[in-house]
Amino acid sequence: MEELKKLGELTKMDEKHELMGMVCGSVPSLEKMHSYLSKEVLNGEVPDEIKSQFNVAKNMALYSYFFYALAPEVHLKTYSVIEHALRIKTNPKRLMMLKALMKHALAQGWVSDMGFRHIKNPSVDNEWSKSMIDVIPSLRNSKAHGSKLLVGDCLHHISCCADYINQLFPQKTMKRLN
């Protein structure tokens, strides 16, 4: 059961990281987490309100070093930021739920497997992106409506969130002047 941390423990790594380290063979470093998160940036074309909320997610991920139980909240935040970005990009005339927004983004060619850095051999049929149309809303709903599952890795979620949003708002290329 989670308890309120003692004041003197607030700035110490959450002991759950050490326990997970015994299983995984790796304990996080605050410096490495900060370095990793610092490299996750959104394109200049991404609206500031999305950039701001993305930075909230990154800060939450960083603070999961001190409080392991923040990781699932980071997951939920990344899903919310993606949905917000989809609403802005789509600008629907009627209310569209997350799944419909994601289907629309894929159909419009805004999102593809090639746009995700972690996919080593992207499918031309966008198999991973298609699967996310069901997976992300399901994961979002499980987090939003209560779940006992405590998953520590939230850095990968930050990276996937950045990749998804950067595809929605691609970096504009400068035209060469002759």
mmCIF file with all atom_site columns, C-alpha atoms in Angstrom:
data_model
loop_
_atom_site.group_PDB
_atom_site.id
_atom_site.type_symbol
_atom_site.label_atom_id
_atom_site.label_alt_id
_atom_site.label_comp_id
_atom_site.label_asym_id
_atom_site.label_entity_id
_atom_site.label_seq_id
_atom_site.pdbx_PDB_ins_code
_atom_site.Cartn_x
_atom_site.Cartn_y
_atom_site.Cartn_z
_atom_site.occupancy
_atom_site.B_iso_or_equiv
_atom_site.pdbx_formal_charge
_atom_site.auth_seq_id
_atom_site.auth_comp_id
_atom_site.auth_asym_id
_atom_site.auth_atom_id
_atom_site.pdbx_PDB_model_num
ATOM 1   C CA . MET A 1 1   ? 0.000   0.000  0.000   1.00 0.00 ? 1   MET A CA 1
ATOM 2   C CA . GLU A 1 2   ? 1.277   3.453  -0.869  1.00 0.00 ? 2   GLU A CA 1
ATOM 3   C CA . GLU A 1 3   ? 1.867   5.814  2.017   1.00 0.00 ? 3   GLU A CA 1
ATOM 4   C CA . LEU A 1 4   ? 2.724   9.473  2.332   1.00 0.00 ? 4   LEU A CA 1
ATOM 5   C CA . LYS A 1 5   ? 6.504   9.744  2.092   1.00 0.00 ? 5   LYS A CA 1
ATOM 6   C CA . LYS A 1 6   ? 8.338   11.144 5.062   1.00 0.00 ? 6   LYS A CA 1
ATOM 7   C CA . LEU A 1 7   ? 9.743   14.616 4.490   1.00 0.00 ? 7   LEU A CA 1
ATOM 8   C CA . GLY A 1 8   ? 13.324  13.340 4.667   1.00 0.00 ? 8   GLY A CA 1
ATOM 9   C CA . GLU A 1 9   ? 12.597  10.724 1.966   1.00 0.00 ? 9   GLU A CA 1
ATOM 10  C CA . LEU A 1 10  ? 11.181  13.092 -0.654  1.00 0.00 ? 10  LEU A CA 1
ATOM 11  C CA . THR A 1 11  ? 14.450  13.556 -2.508  1.00 0.00 ? 11  THR A CA 1
ATOM 12  C CA . LYS A 1 12  ? 15.595  9.933  -2.324  1.00 0.00 ? 12  LYS A CA 1
ATOM 13  C CA . MET A 1 13  ? 15.115  7.417  -5.117  1.00 0.00 ? 13  MET A CA 1
ATOM 14  C CA . ASP A 1 14  ? 11.976  5.357  -4.562  1.00 0.00 ? 14  ASP A CA 1
ATOM 15  C CA . GLU A 1 15  ? 12.965  1.974  -3.152  1.00 0.00 ? 15  GLU A CA 1
ATOM 16  C CA . LYS A 1 16  ? 10.749  0.222  -5.729  1.00 0.00 ? 16  LYS A CA 1
ATOM 17  C CA . HIS A 1 17  ? 13.369  1.079  -8.348  1.00 0.00 ? 17  HIS A CA 1
ATOM 18  C CA . GLU A 1 18  ? 15.931  -0.914 -6.354  1.00 0.00 ? 18  GLU A CA 1
ATOM 19  C CA . LEU A 1 19  ? 13.501  -3.832 -6.050  1.00 0.00 ? 19  LEU A CA 1
ATOM 20  C CA . MET A 1 20  ? 12.830  -3.740 -9.797  1.00 0.00 ? 20  MET A CA 1
ATOM 21  C CA . GLY A 1 21  ? 16.574  -3.472 -10.368 1.00 0.00 ? 21  GLY A CA 1
ATOM 22  C CA . MET A 1 22  ? 17.008  -6.839 -8.687  1.00 0.00 ? 22  MET A CA 1
ATOM 23  C CA . VAL A 1 23  ? 14.644  -8.322 -11.263 1.00 0.00 ? 23  VAL A CA 1
ATOM 24  C CA . CYS A 1 24  ? 15.724  -6.314 -14.332 1.00 0.00 ? 24  CYS A CA 1
ATOM 25  C CA . GLY A 1 25  ? 19.390  -5.889 -13.473 1.00 0.00 ? 25  GLY A CA 1
ATOM 26  C CA . SER A 1 26  ? 19.249  -2.109 -13.795 1.00 0.00 ? 26  SER A CA 1
ATOM 27  C CA . VAL A 1 27  ? 18.498  0.733  -11.387 1.00 0.00 ? 27  VAL A CA 1
ATOM 28  C CA . PRO A 1 28  ? 17.726  4.158  -12.875 1.00 0.00 ? 28  PRO A CA 1
ATOM 29  C CA . SER A 1 29  ? 19.940  7.163  -12.453 1.00 0.00 ? 29  SER A CA 1
ATOM 30  C CA . LEU A 1 30  ? 18.337  10.585 -12.049 1.00 0.00 ? 30  LEU A CA 1
ATOM 31  C CA . GLU A 1 31  ? 21.009  12.111 -14.269 1.00 0.00 ? 31  GLU A CA 1
ATOM 32  C CA . LYS A 1 32  ? 20.447  9.553  -17.037 1.00 0.00 ? 32  LYS A CA 1
ATOM 33  C CA . MET A 1 33  ? 16.680  9.971  -16.825 1.00 0.00 ? 33  MET A CA 1
ATOM 34  C CA . HIS A 1 34  ? 17.071  13.758 -17.110 1.00 0.00 ? 34  HIS A CA 1
ATOM 35  C CA . SER A 1 35  ? 19.463  13.402 -20.034 1.00 0.00 ? 35  SER A CA 1
ATOM 36  C CA . TYR A 1 36  ? 17.067  11.036 -21.816 1.00 0.00 ? 36  TYR A CA 1
ATOM 37  C CA . LEU A 1 37  ? 14.045  13.280 -21.241 1.00 0.00 ? 37  LEU A CA 1
ATOM 38  C CA . SER A 1 38  ? 15.961  16.395 -22.311 1.00 0.00 ? 38  SER A CA 1
ATOM 39  C CA . LYS A 1 39  ? 16.433  14.846 -25.747 1.00 0.00 ? 39  LYS A CA 1
ATOM 40  C CA . GLU A 1 40  ? 12.696  14.291 -26.233 1.00 0.00 ? 40  GLU A CA 1
ATOM 41  C CA . VAL A 1 41  ? 11.543  17.453 -27.989 1.00 0.00 ? 41  VAL A CA 1
ATOM 42  C CA . LEU A 1 42  ? 8.573   18.417 -30.089 1.00 0.00 ? 42  LEU A CA 1
ATOM 43  C CA . ASN A 1 43  ? 8.816   20.120 -33.481 1.00 0.00 ? 43  ASN A CA 1
ATOM 44  C CA . GLY A 1 44  ? 8.514   23.885 -33.731 1.00 0.00 ? 44  GLY A CA 1
ATOM 45  C CA . GLU A 1 45  ? 5.132   23.515 -35.472 1.00 0.00 ? 45  GLU A CA 1
ATOM 46  C CA . VAL A 1 46  ? 3.547   21.796 -32.471 1.00 0.00 ? 46  VAL A CA 1
ATOM 47  C CA . PRO A 1 47  ? 1.151   24.211 -30.725 1.00 0.00 ? 47  PRO A CA 1
ATOM 48  C CA . ASP A 1 48  ? 2.474   25.656 -27.468 1.00 0.00 ? 48  ASP A CA 1
ATOM 49  C CA . GLU A 1 49  ? -0.417  24.219 -25.439 1.00 0.00 ? 49  GLU A CA 1
ATOM 50  C CA . ILE A 1 50  ? 0.652   20.724 -26.533 1.00 0.00 ? 50  ILE A CA 1
ATOM 51  C CA . LYS A 1 51  ? 4.324   21.450 -25.872 1.00 0.00 ? 51  LYS A CA 1
ATOM 52  C CA . SER A 1 52  ? 3.427   22.659 -22.390 1.00 0.00 ? 52  SER A CA 1
ATOM 53  C CA . GLN A 1 53  ? 1.451   19.528 -21.527 1.00 0.00 ? 53  GLN A CA 1
ATOM 54  C CA . PHE A 1 54  ? 4.169   17.336 -23.030 1.00 0.00 ? 54  PHE A CA 1
ATOM 55  C CA . ASN A 1 55  ? 6.656   19.047 -20.697 1.00 0.00 ? 55  ASN A CA 1
ATOM 56  C CA . VAL A 1 56  ? 4.329   18.306 -17.778 1.00 0.00 ? 56  VAL A CA 1
ATOM 57  C CA . ALA A 1 57  ? 4.505   14.621 -18.771 1.00 0.00 ? 57  ALA A CA 1
ATOM 58  C CA . LYS A 1 58  ? 8.305   14.783 -18.987 1.00 0.00 ? 58  LYS A CA 1
ATOM 59  C CA . ASN A 1 59  ? 8.543   16.364 -15.538 1.00 0.00 ? 59  ASN A CA 1
ATOM 60  C CA . MET A 1 60  ? 6.192   13.732 -14.142 1.00 0.00 ? 60  MET A CA 1
ATOM 61  C CA . ALA A 1 61  ? 8.429   11.044 -15.672 1.00 0.00 ? 61  ALA A CA 1
ATOM 62  C CA . LEU A 1 62  ? 11.474  12.608 -14.064 1.00 0.00 ? 62  LEU A CA 1
ATOM 63  C CA . TYR A 1 63  ? 9.753   12.741 -10.676 1.00 0.00 ? 63  TYR A CA 1
ATOM 64  C CA . SER A 1 64  ? 8.904   9.041  -10.970 1.00 0.00 ? 64  SER A CA 1
ATOM 65  C CA . TYR A 1 65  ? 12.518  8.559  -9.875  1.00 0.00 ? 65  TYR A CA 1
ATOM 66  C CA . PHE A 1 66  ? 11.411  9.779  -6.452  1.00 0.00 ? 66  PHE A CA 1
ATOM 67  C CA . PHE A 1 67  ? 7.922   8.258  -6.552  1.00 0.00 ? 67  PHE A CA 1
ATOM 68  C CA . TYR A 1 68  ? 7.640   5.084  -8.638  1.00 0.00 ? 68  TYR A CA 1
ATOM 69  C CA . ALA A 1 69  ? 3.824   5.163  -8.610  1.00 0.00 ? 69  ALA A CA 1
ATOM 70  C CA . LEU A 1 70  ? 3.864   8.241  -10.880 1.00 0.00 ? 70  LEU A CA 1
ATOM 71  C CA . ALA A 1 71  ? 4.784   6.096  -13.892 1.00 0.00 ? 71  ALA A CA 1
ATOM 72  C CA . PRO A 1 72  ? 1.208   4.967  -14.668 1.00 0.00 ? 72  PRO A CA 1
ATOM 73  C CA . GLU A 1 73  ? 0.112   8.595  -14.335 1.00 0.00 ? 73  GLU A CA 1
ATOM 74  C CA . VAL A 1 74  ? 2.752   9.514  -16.918 1.00 0.00 ? 74  VAL A CA 1
ATOM 75  C CA . HIS A 1 75  ? 1.273   6.875  -19.233 1.00 0.00 ? 75  HIS A CA 1
ATOM 76  C CA . LEU A 1 76  ? -2.178  8.428  -18.798 1.00 0.00 ? 76  LEU A CA 1
ATOM 77  C CA . LYS A 1 77  ? -0.771  11.907 -19.391 1.00 0.00 ? 77  LYS A CA 1
ATOM 78  C CA . THR A 1 78  ? 0.888   10.838 -22.653 1.00 0.00 ? 78  THR A CA 1
ATOM 79  C CA . TYR A 1 79  ? -2.403  9.401  -23.915 1.00 0.00 ? 79  TYR A CA 1
ATOM 80  C CA . SER A 1 80  ? -4.182  12.633 -22.982 1.00 0.00 ? 80  SER A CA 1
ATOM 81  C CA . VAL A 1 81  ? -1.571  14.773 -24.734 1.00 0.00 ? 81  VAL A CA 1
ATOM 82  C CA . ILE A 1 82  ? -1.852  12.653 -27.876 1.00 0.00 ? 82  ILE A CA 1
ATOM 83  C CA . GLU A 1 83  ? -5.640  12.983 -27.820 1.00 0.00 ? 83  GLU A CA 1
ATOM 84  C CA . HIS A 1 84  ? -5.399  16.753 -27.322 1.00 0.00 ? 84  HIS A CA 1
ATOM 85  C CA . ALA A 1 85  ? -2.946  17.030 -30.243 1.00 0.00 ? 85  ALA A CA 1
ATOM 86  C CA . LEU A 1 86  ? -5.263  14.935 -32.429 1.00 0.00 ? 86  LEU A CA 1
ATOM 87  C CA . ARG A 1 87  ? -8.210  17.201 -31.613 1.00 0.00 ? 87  ARG A CA 1
ATOM 88  C CA . ILE A 1 88  ? -6.228  20.293 -32.563 1.00 0.00 ? 88  ILE A CA 1
ATOM 89  C CA . LYS A 1 89  ? -4.908  18.731 -35.774 1.00 0.00 ? 89  LYS A CA 1
ATOM 90  C CA . THR A 1 90  ? -8.275  17.281 -36.802 1.00 0.00 ? 90  THR A CA 1
ATOM 91  C CA . ASN A 1 91  ? -10.439 20.192 -35.655 1.00 0.00 ? 91  ASN A CA 1
ATOM 92  C CA . PRO A 1 92  ? -13.561 18.006 -35.913 1.00 0.00 ? 92  PRO A CA 1
ATOM 93  C CA . LYS A 1 93  ? -16.974 19.531 -36.485 1.00 0.00 ? 93  LYS A CA 1
ATOM 94  C CA . ARG A 1 94  ? -18.496 16.952 -34.145 1.00 0.00 ? 94  ARG A CA 1
ATOM 95  C CA . LEU A 1 95  ? -17.150 15.205 -31.087 1.00 0.00 ? 95  LEU A CA 1
ATOM 96  C CA . MET A 1 96  ? -14.752 12.421 -32.000 1.00 0.00 ? 96  MET A CA 1
ATOM 97  C CA . MET A 1 97  ? -13.454 9.948  -29.451 1.00 0.00 ? 97  MET A CA 1
ATOM 98  C CA . LEU A 1 98  ? -9.783  8.988  -29.245 1.00 0.00 ? 98  LEU A CA 1
ATOM 99  C CA . LYS A 1 99  ? -10.163 5.825  -31.334 1.00 0.00 ? 99  LYS A CA 1
ATOM 100 C CA . ALA A 1 100 ? -11.921 7.735  -34.140 1.00 0.00 ? 100 ALA A CA 1
ATOM 101 C CA . LEU A 1 101 ? -9.294  10.476 -34.021 1.00 0.00 ? 101 LEU A CA 1
ATOM 102 C CA . MET A 1 102 ? -6.516  7.912  -34.307 1.00 0.00 ? 102 MET A CA 1
ATOM 103 C CA . LYS A 1 103 ? -8.236  6.139  -37.220 1.00 0.00 ? 103 LYS A CA 1
ATOM 104 C CA . HIS A 1 104 ? -8.612  9.507  -38.956 1.00 0.00 ? 104 HIS A CA 1
ATOM 105 C CA . ALA A 1 105 ? -4.930  10.372 -38.430 1.00 0.00 ? 105 ALA A CA 1
ATOM 106 C CA . LEU A 1 106 ? -3.860  7.050  -39.928 1.00 0.00 ? 106 LEU A CA 1
ATOM 107 C CA . ALA A 1 107 ? -6.278  7.375  -42.854 1.00 0.00 ? 107 ALA A CA 1
ATOM 108 C CA . GLN A 1 108 ? -4.990  10.886 -43.587 1.00 0.00 ? 108 GLN A CA 1
ATOM 109 C CA . GLY A 1 109 ? -1.406  9.613  -43.597 1.00 0.00 ? 109 GLY A CA 1
ATOM 110 C CA . TRP A 1 110 ? -0.461  11.855 -40.688 1.00 0.00 ? 110 TRP A CA 1
ATOM 111 C CA . VAL A 1 111 ? 0.855   8.895  -38.688 1.00 0.00 ? 111 VAL A CA 1
ATOM 112 C CA . SER A 1 112 ? 2.794   5.854  -39.900 1.00 0.00 ? 112 SER A CA 1
ATOM 113 C CA . ASP A 1 113 ? 5.101   3.179  -38.554 1.00 0.00 ? 113 ASP A CA 1
ATOM 114 C CA . MET A 1 114 ? 8.028   4.963  -40.208 1.00 0.00 ? 114 MET A CA 1
ATOM 115 C CA . GLY A 1 115 ? 7.561   7.897  -37.836 1.00 0.00 ? 115 GLY A CA 1
ATOM 116 C CA . PHE A 1 116 ? 8.329   5.882  -34.685 1.00 0.00 ? 116 PHE A CA 1
ATOM 117 C CA . ARG A 1 117 ? 12.010  5.626  -33.797 1.00 0.00 ? 117 ARG A CA 1
ATOM 118 C CA . HIS A 1 118 ? 11.652  2.395  -31.834 1.00 0.00 ? 118 HIS A CA 1
ATOM 119 C CA . ILE A 1 119 ? 10.325  0.429  -34.834 1.00 0.00 ? 119 ILE A CA 1
ATOM 120 C CA . LYS A 1 120 ? 13.397  -1.041 -36.503 1.00 0.00 ? 120 LYS A CA 1
ATOM 121 C CA . ASN A 1 121 ? 11.624  -2.475 -39.567 1.00 0.00 ? 121 ASN A CA 1
ATOM 122 C CA . PRO A 1 122 ? 8.514   -0.354 -40.126 1.00 0.00 ? 122 PRO A CA 1
ATOM 123 C CA . SER A 1 123 ? 5.656   -2.044 -41.909 1.00 0.00 ? 123 SER A CA 1
ATOM 124 C CA . VAL A 1 124 ? 4.472   -0.393 -45.106 1.00 0.00 ? 124 VAL A CA 1
ATOM 125 C CA . ASP A 1 125 ? 0.990   -1.486 -43.976 1.00 0.00 ? 125 ASP A CA 1
ATOM 126 C CA . ASN A 1 126 ? 1.478   0.427  -40.697 1.00 0.00 ? 126 ASN A CA 1
ATOM 127 C CA . GLU A 1 127 ? 0.724   -2.646 -38.605 1.00 0.00 ? 127 GLU A CA 1
ATOM 128 C CA . TRP A 1 128 ? 1.996   -1.093 -35.359 1.00 0.00 ? 128 TRP A CA 1
ATOM 129 C CA . SER A 1 129 ? 0.131   2.174  -35.925 1.00 0.00 ? 129 SER A CA 1
ATOM 130 C CA . LYS A 1 130 ? -3.041  0.250  -36.740 1.00 0.00 ? 130 LYS A CA 1
ATOM 131 C CA . SER A 1 131 ? -2.739  -1.794 -33.555 1.00 0.00 ? 131 SER A CA 1
ATOM 132 C CA . MET A 1 132 ? -2.357  1.383  -31.503 1.00 0.00 ? 132 MET A CA 1
ATOM 133 C CA . ILE A 1 133 ? -5.869  2.444  -32.570 1.00 0.00 ? 133 ILE A CA 1
ATOM 134 C CA . ASP A 1 134 ? -7.201  -0.207 -30.182 1.00 0.00 ? 134 ASP A CA 1
ATOM 135 C CA . VAL A 1 135 ? -4.326  -0.358 -27.705 1.00 0.00 ? 135 VAL A CA 1
ATOM 136 C CA . ILE A 1 136 ? -3.995  3.313  -26.728 1.00 0.00 ? 136 ILE A CA 1
ATOM 137 C CA . PRO A 1 137 ? -7.693  3.920  -25.971 1.00 0.00 ? 137 PRO A CA 1
ATOM 138 C CA . SER A 1 138 ? -7.804  0.664  -24.010 1.00 0.00 ? 138 SER A CA 1
ATOM 139 C CA . LEU A 1 139 ? -4.709  1.547  -21.981 1.00 0.00 ? 139 LEU A CA 1
ATOM 140 C CA . ARG A 1 140 ? -5.973  5.096  -21.461 1.00 0.00 ? 140 ARG A CA 1
ATOM 141 C CA . ASN A 1 141 ? -9.312  3.818  -20.190 1.00 0.00 ? 141 ASN A CA 1
ATOM 142 C CA . SER A 1 142 ? -7.697  1.294  -17.861 1.00 0.00 ? 142 SER A CA 1
ATOM 143 C CA . LYS A 1 143 ? -5.555  4.040  -16.314 1.00 0.00 ? 143 LYS A CA 1
ATOM 144 C CA . ALA A 1 144 ? -8.372  6.598  -16.172 1.00 0.00 ? 144 ALA A CA 1
ATOM 145 C CA . HIS A 1 145 ? -10.906 4.241  -14.618 1.00 0.00 ? 145 HIS A CA 1
ATOM 146 C CA . GLY A 1 146 ? -8.647  2.569  -12.102 1.00 0.00 ? 146 GLY A CA 1
ATOM 147 C CA . SER A 1 147 ? -6.014  -0.101 -12.317 1.00 0.00 ? 147 SER A CA 1
ATOM 148 C CA . LYS A 1 148 ? -3.782  -1.879 -9.822  1.00 0.00 ? 148 LYS A CA 1
ATOM 149 C CA . LEU A 1 149 ? -1.085  -2.415 -12.430 1.00 0.00 ? 149 LEU A CA 1
ATOM 150 C CA . LEU A 1 150 ? 2.087   -0.564 -11.473 1.00 0.00 ? 150 LEU A CA 1
ATOM 151 C CA . VAL A 1 151 ? 4.468   -0.352 -14.411 1.00 0.00 ? 151 VAL A CA 1
ATOM 152 C CA . GLY A 1 152 ? 7.692   1.564  -13.924 1.00 0.00 ? 152 GLY A CA 1
ATOM 153 C CA . ASP A 1 153 ? 8.814   2.317  -17.462 1.00 0.00 ? 153 ASP A CA 1
ATOM 154 C CA . CYS A 1 154 ? 7.435   5.625  -18.572 1.00 0.00 ? 154 CYS A CA 1
ATOM 155 C CA . LEU A 1 155 ? 10.367  6.906  -20.637 1.00 0.00 ? 155 LEU A CA 1
ATOM 156 C CA . HIS A 1 156 ? 9.353   4.821  -23.659 1.00 0.00 ? 156 HIS A CA 1
ATOM 157 C CA . HIS A 1 157 ? 5.851   6.321  -23.427 1.00 0.00 ? 157 HIS A CA 1
ATOM 158 C CA . ILE A 1 158 ? 7.373   9.808  -23.574 1.00 0.00 ? 158 ILE A CA 1
ATOM 159 C CA . SER A 1 159 ? 9.336   8.880  -26.702 1.00 0.00 ? 159 SER A CA 1
ATOM 160 C CA . CYS A 1 160 ? 6.310   7.357  -28.450 1.00 0.00 ? 160 CYS A CA 1
ATOM 161 C CA . CYS A 1 161 ? 4.217   10.381 -27.503 1.00 0.00 ? 161 CYS A CA 1
ATOM 162 C CA . ALA A 1 162 ? 6.847   12.705 -29.018 1.00 0.00 ? 162 ALA A CA 1
ATOM 163 C CA . ASP A 1 163 ? 7.013   10.621 -32.196 1.00 0.00 ? 163 ASP A CA 1
ATOM 164 C CA . TYR A 1 164 ? 3.225   10.569 -32.553 1.00 0.00 ? 164 TYR A CA 1
ATOM 165 C CA . ILE A 1 165 ? 2.813   14.310 -32.030 1.00 0.00 ? 165 ILE A CA 1
ATOM 166 C CA . ASN A 1 166 ? 5.779   15.217 -34.230 1.00 0.00 ? 166 ASN A CA 1
ATOM 167 C CA . GLN A 1 167 ? 4.149   13.271 -37.055 1.00 0.00 ? 167 GLN A CA 1
ATOM 168 C CA . LEU A 1 168 ? 0.933   15.261 -36.610 1.00 0.00 ? 168 LEU A CA 1
ATOM 169 C CA . PHE A 1 169 ? 2.846   18.541 -36.775 1.00 0.00 ? 169 PHE A CA 1
ATOM 170 C CA . PRO A 1 170 ? 5.892   17.826 -38.969 1.00 0.00 ? 170 PRO A CA 1
ATOM 171 C CA . GLN A 1 171 ? 8.868   20.153 -39.025 1.00 0.00 ? 171 GLN A CA 1
ATOM 172 C CA . LYS A 1 172 ? 8.595   22.438 -42.037 1.00 0.00 ? 172 LYS A CA 1
ATOM 173 C CA . THR A 1 173 ? 11.524  22.324 -44.382 1.00 0.00 ? 173 THR A CA 1
ATOM 174 C CA . MET A 1 174 ? 13.094  25.512 -45.595 1.00 0.00 ? 174 MET A CA 1
ATOM 175 C CA . LYS A 1 175 ? 13.011  26.101 -49.335 1.00 0.00 ? 175 LYS A CA 1
ATOM 176 C CA . ARG A 1 176 ? 16.364  26.741 -50.918 1.00 0.00 ? 176 ARG A CA 1
ATOM 177 C CA . LEU A 1 177 ? 16.789  30.135 -52.492 1.00 0.00 ? 177 LEU A CA 1
ATOM 178 C CA . ASN A 1 178 ? 18.562  30.098 -55.827 1.00 0.00 ? 178 ASN A CA 1
#
